[in-house]
Amino acid sequence: MNYEPIIKGNVKEFSVKPNLLNYEEARESFSWDDIYKELDGLEGGGLNIAYEAIDRHAKTSLREKMALYWEGKDGNSKQYTFHDLYTLTNRFANALQSLGIKKGDRVFTYMDRTPEIFVAILGTLKAGAVVGPLFSAFGPDAVKDRLQDSGARILITTPGLVATVHEIAGELPALEKIIIVNRRKTPYELNENEVSYERIMESASEEFEIVKTEKEDKAIMHYTSGTTGKPKGAVHVHQAVMGHYATAKYVLDLHPDDIYFCTADPGWVTGTSYGIFGPWSNGISQVVYEGGFSASHWYGVIEKYQVTVWYTAPTAIRMLMKAGEKVIGKYNLKSLRYMCSVGEPLNPEAVVWSVEAFGLPFHDNWWQTETGCIQIANYPLQDIRPGSMGKPFPGVTAAILDEDCKHELPPGEEGNLALKSGWPSMFRIYWNKKELYDSKFINGWYITGDRARKDEDGYFWFVGRADDVINTAGHLVGPFEVESALIEHPAVAEAGVIGIPDKLAMEVIKAFISLKDGYEISDELIMEIKRFARKKLHAVACPKEIEILDSLPKTRSGKIMRRLLKARELGLSEGDTSTLED
Ligand code: AMP
């Protein structure tokens, strides 16, 4: 653990008074019931995330406040007030009902970060349905797995992406309708089961009575990868908004006059919890940039909209470091007052660099798809120990448990990072996978799958994953998914996939394969297998490197030993190989 240099948290340096003034006191006095009281709830009882994010502000003096500043990747921009989003989401909820959507049905989005994705997600929640946002970078198999597993009845997508859905449509019996958003008016002829977003929105009423949802009704699902099997759908309920609201207020330190910029896509939980629900439940104006990473575009957005609070991820920060300070010098970034990071370990150098480059440190925080909201964080007023994830959120209890997950370990010892279950935004099920869900809880602790340490002063330090899951540029990738995709190629006999260190993305994916008889090793074959994998997987899940071996190391029971592949690749000790097949 590296305590040096400590970056001092000092109230005098803040242009606004932080929302969390005393961490220890906040831990004593915090109660989720008090947070619940700060929300409105539905008239006549019940709770709905979309109501807390939009409607309650549309009824107050915030009605004409800008909720969304949208910056398109082609230079177009658009602005929406809370009232605009109120009427648009009402229209969308009406349109869904007219298509037969009922409470609890699954509605998925598969599109880029255009304003319609926000309307679709929030409108779906108003209609009482469960929303599942998918990355637009997904290939057909990734989309198919998620739509099949969830039994989604409606998918919202665009003319540019719908060809992917057409490829798999025959294997999606539950999918009844596809809503096509055609913001750029691309010539496109609708198929029989397709409807135009623009047309259904035009004919839908602006008035909608939100379907009565309760705290524990299912609201949103995000698929996340594990070591074995296909990705699983972690489902969150409407009271998760208590977690989004409280952590956006106390960790992201959002204040009424802030202009907030979150770079995450809604396909990842950060893009919904903190790209939609957290800021808007606090009535904050936010900027959304449609495009992906670009140092100059991001700085341009910060300058143009006078962004004050910025939430991004370590791979992006490392890419900003690589882009250098010269490009920073071209923009006026003085509006920034607070910056946070999540998704992967944030290198101490990146924290120190950010102080040099922006005059402000990135505040790292830790959480997962399953936890729904930030669990461990660096707060504005606390000293930062670069490399540490910070301390548990006041409403959360975190601990380091021993190998059996029965006892807490003393400070300094590495073990399993666990959270006392019971916070409002905790996932409630893995869709259709009860046993797997139950296996994550031991003695009232949720076992996160991460290894970590706690120091004497209560700061948590990330060590690594307890399983084979690979974190590449902040995306969790299960090796099994990639291996399954690879062995579908006619030339591939077996595949073993590992993460290897990478300066920018933390880890990238390397695949080892052996070939079926009759196939010869060649660069063309490797390229073809890479292209094949790209069609099946998310872009980031595709192997950067493929190495062909005569055969892969296996246990006597026939399991490919990824651990051994990794040890050999990195030149580490091979450890216990007693189960290795002869
Ligand atoms: P996801 O569910 O895709 O958001 O991924 C969650 C996982 O990302 C965690 O279990 C960690 O392994 C990793 N992660 C998230 N935030 C951090 C962080 N601040 N430091 C280290 N690892 C992190």
XYZ file of C-alpha atoms and ligand atoms in Angstrom:
605
model
C 0.000 0.000 0.000
C 1.383 3.316 -1.005
C 0.390 6.259 1.195
C 2.567 8.799 -0.535
C 1.805 11.310 -1.824
C -1.410 12.061 0.028
C -3.530 14.611 -1.789
C -5.092 16.811 0.832
C -8.810 17.305 0.966
C -9.321 20.883 2.055
C -12.643 22.691 2.260
C -11.046 26.080 1.566
C -10.054 24.894 -1.897
C -13.644 24.200 -2.859
C -15.642 26.782 -4.726
C -18.839 25.320 -3.246
C -19.332 23.712 0.135
C -19.255 19.905 -0.325
C -22.473 18.041 0.474
C -20.602 15.635 2.720
C -18.790 17.727 5.303
C -17.767 15.148 7.864
C -17.404 11.518 6.843
C -17.343 10.045 10.345
C -20.441 11.972 11.396
C -22.209 11.022 8.189
C -21.539 7.335 8.909
C -23.113 7.766 12.358
C -26.186 9.631 11.255
C -26.912 8.276 7.778
C -30.195 6.474 7.251
C -31.773 5.220 4.037
C -35.166 6.175 5.522
C -34.044 9.810 5.557
C -32.993 9.519 1.917
C -36.386 8.054 1.069
C -38.007 11.137 2.618
C -36.034 13.378 0.257
C -37.741 11.701 -2.688
C -41.370 12.417 -3.657
C -42.926 9.012 -4.281
C -45.934 8.573 -6.529
C -49.198 10.270 -5.670
C -51.292 7.778 -3.743
C -48.200 5.665 -2.868
C -45.505 3.773 -4.728
C -42.136 4.743 -6.154
C -40.969 5.064 -9.745
C -37.446 5.938 -10.858
C -38.626 7.965 -13.864
C -40.967 10.033 -11.704
C -38.098 10.897 -9.328
C -35.761 11.691 -12.236
C -38.099 13.804 -14.336
C -41.717 14.382 -13.322
C -41.140 15.759 -9.877
C -38.910 18.517 -11.282
C -41.290 19.226 -14.164
C -43.858 20.188 -11.527
C -41.646 22.712 -9.742
C -39.628 25.787 -10.581
C -37.149 23.426 -12.267
C -39.707 22.848 -15.040
C -37.822 25.027 -17.534
C -34.358 24.120 -16.245
C -32.178 22.405 -18.847
C -31.972 18.695 -18.032
C -30.038 17.546 -21.106
C -27.497 19.317 -23.266
C -26.930 16.849 -26.069
C -23.876 17.170 -28.291
C -24.007 14.998 -31.418
C -20.868 13.491 -32.912
C -21.575 15.323 -36.185
C -21.560 18.719 -34.454
C -25.349 18.998 -34.024
C -26.615 19.828 -30.590
C -29.993 19.887 -28.831
C -31.294 20.905 -25.447
C -34.172 19.513 -23.400
C -35.730 20.958 -20.242
C -37.169 18.750 -17.505
C -40.596 19.633 -18.901
C -39.551 18.569 -22.423
C -38.400 15.215 -21.084
C -41.600 14.932 -19.050
C -43.796 15.171 -22.148
C -41.522 13.054 -24.346
C -41.329 10.224 -21.812
C -45.120 10.412 -21.332
C -45.568 10.033 -25.066
C -43.211 7.082 -25.185
C -44.962 5.358 -22.268
C -48.295 5.831 -24.063
C -46.809 4.427 -27.267
C -45.543 1.342 -25.424
C -48.969 0.778 -23.890
C -50.582 1.062 -27.301
C -48.208 -1.708 -28.430
C -49.510 -3.867 -25.582
C -46.677 -3.434 -23.057
C -47.713 -4.199 -19.484
C -46.088 -3.936 -16.077
C -43.097 -6.275 -15.777
C -42.604 -6.828 -19.548
C -39.053 -6.408 -20.831
C -38.230 -3.613 -23.264
C -34.651 -3.305 -24.560
C -32.722 -0.506 -26.249
C -29.928 -1.132 -28.748
C -28.736 2.237 -29.954
C -26.198 5.038 -29.657
C -26.326 7.816 -27.095
C -28.873 10.002 -28.839
C -31.638 11.812 -26.896
C -34.119 9.056 -27.802
C -32.303 6.502 -25.654
C -33.040 8.620 -22.577
C -36.679 9.008 -23.602
C -36.983 5.262 -24.236
C -35.390 4.207 -20.938
C -37.415 6.614 -18.805
C -40.645 6.088 -20.788
C -40.310 2.330 -20.309
C -39.976 2.820 -16.553
C -43.105 5.009 -16.554
C -45.000 2.216 -18.300
C -43.966 -0.097 -15.433
C -41.893 -2.303 -17.752
C -38.329 -3.487 -17.126
C -35.755 -1.779 -19.311
C -32.547 -3.399 -20.597
C -30.046 -1.115 -22.370
C -27.586 -2.801 -24.768
C -24.360 -1.369 -26.170
C -24.626 -0.435 -29.832
C -21.184 -2.084 -30.284
C -22.666 -5.545 -29.630
C -22.519 -8.127 -32.422
C -25.553 -10.304 -33.274
C -24.831 -13.140 -30.825
C -24.360 -10.762 -27.899
C -27.719 -9.144 -28.703
C -29.391 -12.522 -29.216
C -28.201 -13.964 -25.877
C -29.610 -11.016 -23.948
C -32.919 -10.748 -25.782
C -33.472 -14.493 -25.587
C -32.667 -14.747 -21.897
C -34.786 -11.763 -20.896
C -37.687 -12.614 -23.220
C -37.803 -8.974 -24.353
C -41.046 -8.116 -26.192
C -39.894 -4.831 -27.696
C -36.541 -3.584 -28.938
C -35.763 0.029 -29.779
C -32.993 0.457 -32.340
C -31.942 2.420 -35.424
C -31.741 1.809 -39.196
C -27.960 1.489 -38.870
C -28.174 -1.321 -36.305
C -31.322 -3.173 -37.264
C -29.526 -5.406 -39.801
C -27.849 -7.096 -36.823
C -31.274 -7.811 -35.348
C -32.590 -9.139 -38.668
C -29.796 -11.744 -38.625
C -31.079 -13.230 -35.361
C -34.793 -12.390 -35.513
C -35.781 -16.018 -36.224
C -34.301 -17.053 -32.869
C -36.214 -14.515 -30.803
C -39.754 -15.867 -30.395
C -40.656 -13.407 -27.618
C -39.685 -10.318 -29.629
C -42.913 -8.861 -31.035
C -42.031 -5.375 -32.218
C -38.996 -3.343 -33.164
C -39.228 0.422 -32.795
C -36.951 2.196 -35.295
C -35.546 5.572 -34.257
C -34.561 7.435 -37.402
C -33.156 10.719 -36.098
C -30.977 11.244 -39.184
C -33.825 10.413 -41.601
C -31.931 7.613 -43.348
C -34.015 6.057 -46.156
C -35.361 2.881 -44.566
C -38.383 0.716 -45.306
C -40.029 -0.724 -42.208
C -40.581 -4.490 -41.995
C -43.916 -5.941 -40.939
C -43.094 -6.103 -37.215
C -41.399 -2.684 -37.153
C -42.821 0.707 -36.227
C -41.388 4.170 -36.590
C -40.448 5.917 -33.337
C -41.148 9.299 -34.853
C -44.618 8.207 -35.990
C -45.723 6.592 -32.721
C -44.404 9.553 -30.746
C -46.304 11.992 -32.917
C -49.628 10.270 -32.396
C -49.169 9.556 -28.652
C -50.679 11.781 -25.972
C -48.507 14.033 -23.779
C -50.514 13.009 -20.739
C -49.678 9.780 -18.981
C -50.462 8.410 -15.566
C -47.380 6.498 -14.441
C -48.121 2.815 -13.889
C -48.098 2.369 -10.133
C -44.833 0.714 -9.213
C -43.703 -0.145 -5.700
C -40.243 0.068 -4.155
C -39.573 -3.596 -4.889
C -40.934 -3.751 -8.442
C -38.347 -4.620 -11.075
C -37.116 -1.644 -13.065
C -33.853 -2.167 -14.952
C -31.550 -5.024 -15.921
C -27.923 -4.944 -17.028
C -26.090 -8.023 -18.260
C -22.716 -8.722 -16.712
C -20.099 -11.398 -17.332
C -18.992 -14.216 -15.071
C -16.336 -16.920 -15.332
C -18.699 -19.595 -16.596
C -21.833 -19.499 -18.694
C -23.359 -16.655 -20.636
C -23.692 -13.124 -19.221
C -26.360 -12.869 -16.560
C -28.987 -10.172 -16.140
C -28.633 -8.326 -12.824
C -32.034 -6.856 -12.026
C -32.594 -3.706 -9.977
C -35.843 -2.427 -8.470
C -37.407 1.034 -8.354
C -36.054 1.880 -4.904
C -32.555 1.693 -6.404
C -33.142 5.372 -7.100
C -32.464 6.012 -3.404
C -28.903 4.807 -3.977
C -28.491 6.750 -7.222
C -29.804 9.916 -5.621
C -27.787 9.711 -2.394
C -24.463 8.807 -3.986
C -24.813 11.390 -6.765
C -25.329 13.938 -4.023
C -22.609 12.876 -1.569
C -19.976 11.182 -3.764
C -20.323 13.055 -7.054
C -21.107 16.095 -4.898
C -23.735 17.442 -7.299
C -25.090 20.908 -6.501
C -28.034 22.749 -8.121
C -25.842 24.941 -10.361
C -23.597 22.159 -11.576
C -23.214 21.156 -15.196
C -22.391 17.495 -15.050
C -20.674 15.348 -17.691
C -20.700 11.552 -17.486
C -18.878 9.801 -20.310
C -20.438 6.355 -19.776
C -22.810 4.697 -22.242
C -26.185 3.479 -20.874
C -25.173 -0.042 -22.004
C -23.020 -0.044 -18.854
C -24.618 0.470 -15.454
C -22.635 3.687 -14.901
C -24.402 5.168 -17.932
C -27.826 4.637 -16.330
C -27.195 5.019 -12.572
C -25.019 8.111 -13.131
C -25.759 9.027 -16.746
C -29.514 9.288 -16.059
C -30.952 8.545 -12.614
C -28.380 10.003 -10.184
C -28.021 13.469 -11.716
C -31.646 13.883 -12.747
C -33.120 12.695 -9.440
C -31.041 15.577 -7.988
C -32.456 18.004 -10.597
C -29.022 18.577 -12.185
C -28.308 19.680 -15.776
C -26.135 17.215 -17.632
C -24.219 17.106 -20.885
C -24.185 14.001 -23.060
C -21.691 13.581 -25.869
C -22.836 11.083 -28.484
C -19.391 9.963 -29.635
C -16.841 7.726 -27.955
C -13.483 8.717 -26.486
C -11.819 11.753 -27.984
C -9.585 14.031 -25.919
C -10.287 17.078 -28.064
C -14.045 16.490 -28.269
C -14.324 15.878 -24.549
C -12.337 19.001 -23.691
C -14.394 20.879 -26.257
C -17.600 19.747 -24.537
C -16.251 20.792 -21.118
C -15.366 24.242 -22.458
C -18.570 24.741 -24.447
C -20.958 23.785 -21.644
C -18.787 24.994 -18.769
C -18.844 21.559 -17.182
C -18.243 21.634 -13.425
C -18.385 17.939 -12.425
C -16.917 15.190 -14.598
C -17.297 11.418 -14.133
C -15.195 9.115 -16.308
C -13.095 5.937 -16.243
C -9.414 4.978 -15.865
C -8.809 3.776 -19.448
C -10.090 7.117 -20.701
C -7.912 8.958 -18.171
C -4.852 7.004 -19.321
C -5.731 7.907 -22.917
C -6.031 11.565 -21.891
C -2.580 11.282 -20.283
C -1.271 9.875 -23.552
C -2.886 12.690 -25.548
C -0.826 15.029 -23.351
C -1.092 18.470 -21.886
C -0.656 20.325 -25.169
C -4.201 19.516 -26.196
C -5.446 20.571 -22.737
C -3.806 23.944 -23.303
C -6.060 24.587 -26.307
C -9.200 24.643 -24.159
C -10.432 26.645 -21.231
C -11.268 24.027 -18.622
C -11.430 26.399 -15.647
C -15.095 25.574 -15.007
C -14.171 22.098 -13.697
C -14.407 21.837 -9.929
C -14.652 18.109 -9.205
C -13.712 14.900 -11.050
C -14.442 11.235 -10.357
C -13.494 7.896 -11.877
C -14.849 4.335 -11.783
C -14.631 0.960 -13.459
C -11.060 -0.236 -13.014
C -8.170 0.461 -10.701
C -7.107 4.076 -11.092
C -3.308 4.197 -11.134
C -1.739 6.517 -8.550
C 0.145 8.221 -11.422
C -3.173 9.138 -13.032
C -4.351 10.859 -9.864
C -1.104 12.767 -9.530
C -1.170 13.644 -13.254
C -4.703 14.994 -13.027
C -3.622 17.427 -10.310
C -0.826 18.675 -12.563
C -2.977 18.792 -15.691
C -6.283 20.162 -14.358
C -5.365 21.410 -10.891
C -7.775 18.765 -9.509
C -7.430 15.096 -8.589
C -9.650 12.353 -9.996
C -11.567 10.830 -7.088
C -11.715 7.066 -7.550
C -14.780 5.096 -6.538
C -15.711 1.439 -6.649
C -18.925 -0.407 -7.397
C -20.388 -3.030 -9.729
C -23.370 -3.761 -11.937
C -24.737 -5.848 -9.055
C -24.414 -3.100 -6.434
C -26.395 -0.577 -8.529
C -24.665 2.416 -6.983
C -21.279 3.539 -5.653
C -20.199 1.568 -2.572
C -16.644 2.715 -1.826
C -15.402 6.187 -2.657
C -13.063 9.074 -2.178
C -15.099 12.059 -0.972
C -14.382 15.728 -1.739
C -13.149 16.584 1.724
C -11.086 13.524 2.470
C -7.397 13.181 1.808
C -6.796 10.987 -1.224
C -4.311 8.155 -0.992
C -3.643 7.708 -4.703
C -4.273 4.090 -5.676
C -6.953 3.574 -3.006
C -10.664 3.253 -3.787
C -11.491 5.232 -0.646
C -13.944 4.398 2.129
C -17.412 2.789 2.179
C -20.366 5.059 1.486
C -22.045 6.074 4.776
C -25.072 3.778 4.174
C -22.852 0.805 3.289
C -20.807 -1.682 5.326
C -17.811 -3.190 3.537
C -15.327 -5.730 4.845
C -12.446 -7.976 3.857
C -13.348 -11.608 4.577
C -11.194 -14.726 4.808
C -11.126 -17.575 2.259
C -14.383 -19.138 3.567
C -16.050 -15.722 3.731
C -16.826 -16.358 7.394
C -14.542 -14.001 9.288
C -13.320 -10.464 8.804
C -9.598 -10.115 8.278
C -7.499 -7.534 10.114
C -6.181 -4.403 8.342
C -3.427 -5.043 5.843
C -4.472 -8.586 4.931
C -5.720 -9.426 1.471
C -9.088 -11.208 1.201
C -12.555 -11.203 -0.360
C -14.243 -7.843 -0.637
C -17.775 -8.205 0.759
C -20.711 -5.903 1.463
C -23.378 -6.307 4.142
C -26.485 -6.918 2.065
C -29.506 -4.666 2.305
C -28.803 -1.351 0.580
C -31.679 -0.189 -1.696
C -29.941 -0.429 -5.064
C -28.605 -3.936 -4.543
C -29.545 -6.323 -7.388
C -32.517 -8.510 -6.510
C -32.029 -11.402 -8.921
C -29.984 -12.659 -11.803
C -32.730 -13.164 -14.382
C -33.630 -16.892 -14.504
C -30.593 -17.772 -12.370
C -31.689 -18.015 -8.769
C -29.038 -20.501 -7.678
C -26.245 -18.382 -9.044
C -27.728 -15.349 -7.281
C -28.002 -17.201 -3.968
C -24.413 -18.394 -4.276
C -23.213 -14.778 -4.048
C -24.482 -14.375 -0.477
C -22.818 -15.917 2.569
C -23.864 -15.151 6.166
C -25.600 -11.929 5.173
C -22.600 -10.729 3.133
C -22.695 -10.164 -0.601
C -19.395 -11.533 -1.955
C -18.266 -9.186 -4.696
C -15.762 -11.433 -6.497
C -13.013 -8.855 -5.964
C -9.922 -9.226 -3.793
C -8.886 -6.218 -1.733
C -7.223 -4.939 1.445
C -8.210 -2.365 4.010
C -5.585 -0.202 5.706
C -5.440 0.876 9.369
C -7.403 4.034 8.597
C -10.241 2.279 6.764
C -9.190 3.020 3.152
C -9.831 0.106 0.756
C -7.241 -0.980 -1.829
C -8.153 -3.097 -4.846
C -5.986 -6.159 -5.454
C -7.658 -8.029 -8.334
C -10.533 -10.271 -9.325
C -11.041 -13.513 -7.416
C -12.067 -15.221 -10.667
C -10.938 -15.335 -14.317
C -13.121 -12.418 -15.395
C -11.139 -9.947 -17.512
C -11.530 -6.185 -17.097
C -10.633 -4.585 -20.409
C -11.094 -0.823 -20.643
C -13.661 -1.063 -17.855
C -15.726 -3.807 -19.509
C -15.967 -7.137 -17.751
C -15.474 -10.005 -20.165
C -16.040 -13.622 -19.201
C -13.408 -15.876 -20.830
C -16.067 -18.500 -21.431
C -18.055 -16.202 -23.723
C -15.021 -15.537 -25.889
C -13.963 -19.194 -25.913
C -17.499 -20.228 -26.924
C -17.473 -17.776 -29.812
C -14.041 -18.956 -30.993
C -14.823 -22.661 -31.009
C -17.779 -22.041 -33.273
C -15.262 -21.311 -36.020
C -14.830 -24.475 -38.124
C -11.024 -24.461 -37.760
C -10.920 -24.120 -33.967
C -10.712 -27.284 -31.872
C -10.307 -25.695 -28.436
C -9.780 -22.233 -26.971
C -8.483 -20.741 -23.726
C -8.790 -17.024 -23.093
C -6.886 -14.846 -20.620
C -6.299 -11.140 -19.905
C -2.780 -9.833 -20.431
C -1.563 -6.495 -19.045
C -1.948 -3.445 -21.249
C -0.798 0.113 -20.599
C -4.031 1.768 -21.701
C -6.857 -0.728 -21.292
C -5.401 -2.350 -18.143
C -5.914 -5.770 -19.710
C -6.509 -6.952 -23.276
C -7.732 -10.324 -24.387
C -5.398 -13.008 -25.614
C -6.741 -16.291 -26.949
C -4.870 -19.564 -27.256
C -6.399 -22.009 -29.678
C -5.620 -25.380 -31.170
C -6.719 -26.281 -34.679
C -8.813 -29.129 -35.979
C -7.095 -31.658 -38.243
C -6.677 -30.443 -41.779
C -6.139 -26.749 -40.877
C -2.758 -25.079 -41.211
C -1.432 -22.194 -39.128
C -1.398 -18.971 -41.146
C -1.780 -15.219 -40.619
C -4.856 -15.246 -42.869
C -6.518 -17.892 -40.723
C -5.832 -15.852 -37.567
C -7.305 -12.755 -39.214
C -10.352 -14.702 -40.301
C -10.919 -16.054 -36.791
C -10.610 -12.520 -35.400
C -13.217 -11.256 -37.888
C -15.453 -14.190 -36.998
C -15.219 -13.363 -33.278
C -15.957 -9.706 -33.991
C -19.316 -10.653 -35.502
C -20.302 -12.522 -32.382
C -19.002 -10.391 -29.538
C -18.816 -6.829 -28.243
C -15.886 -5.048 -29.893
C -13.901 -4.938 -26.638
C -14.395 -8.658 -26.013
C -12.588 -9.670 -29.213
C -9.112 -11.150 -28.791
C -6.356 -8.685 -29.662
C -3.964 -11.566 -30.008
C -4.508 -15.194 -31.018
C -1.775 -17.768 -30.523
C -2.061 -21.239 -31.980
C -0.751 -24.135 -29.847
C -0.620 -27.868 -30.627
C -2.868 -28.461 -27.646
C -3.978 -26.488 -24.581
C -3.033 -27.411 -20.996
C -5.988 -29.182 -19.361
C -6.866 -30.703 -16.028
C -7.414 -34.441 -15.850
C -11.118 -33.710 -15.920
C -10.640 -31.901 -19.238
C -10.919 -28.234 -18.143
C -8.628 -25.822 -19.898
C -6.212 -24.383 -17.331
C -6.413 -20.649 -17.977
C -4.300 -20.041 -14.883
C -1.461 -21.989 -16.450
C -1.804 -20.256 -19.809
C -1.510 -16.970 -17.970
C 1.460 -18.020 -15.854
C 3.291 -19.220 -18.967
C 2.427 -16.083 -20.914
C 3.637 -13.785 -18.147
C 6.615 -15.902 -17.126
C 5.219 -16.491 -13.629
C 5.473 -19.549 -11.439
C 3.184 -22.317 -12.696
C 2.081 -23.137 -9.129
C 0.343 -26.416 -8.413
C 0.121 -28.470 -11.614
C -0.859 -31.765 -10.000
C -4.183 -31.802 -11.818
C -2.538 -31.157 -15.190
C -3.313 -33.848 -17.753
C -0.276 -35.866 -18.874
P -19.044 -3.756 -13.791
O -20.049 -4.578 -13.093
O -18.927 -4.063 -15.245
O -19.220 -2.299 -13.537
O -17.614 -4.158 -13.202
C -17.383 -4.164 -11.816
C -15.964 -4.554 -11.548
O -15.066 -3.568 -12.093
C -15.620 -4.628 -10.086
O -16.024 -5.846 -9.496
C -14.105 -4.458 -10.128
O -13.477 -5.670 -10.477
C -13.930 -3.433 -11.245
N -13.917 -2.070 -10.662
C -14.905 -1.157 -10.650
N -14.494 -0.007 -10.061
C -13.220 -0.204 -9.668
C -12.251 0.595 -8.980
N -12.495 1.833 -8.599
N -11.040 0.030 -8.733
C -10.772 -1.242 -9.129
N -11.643 -2.033 -9.771
C -12.855 -1.533 -10.053
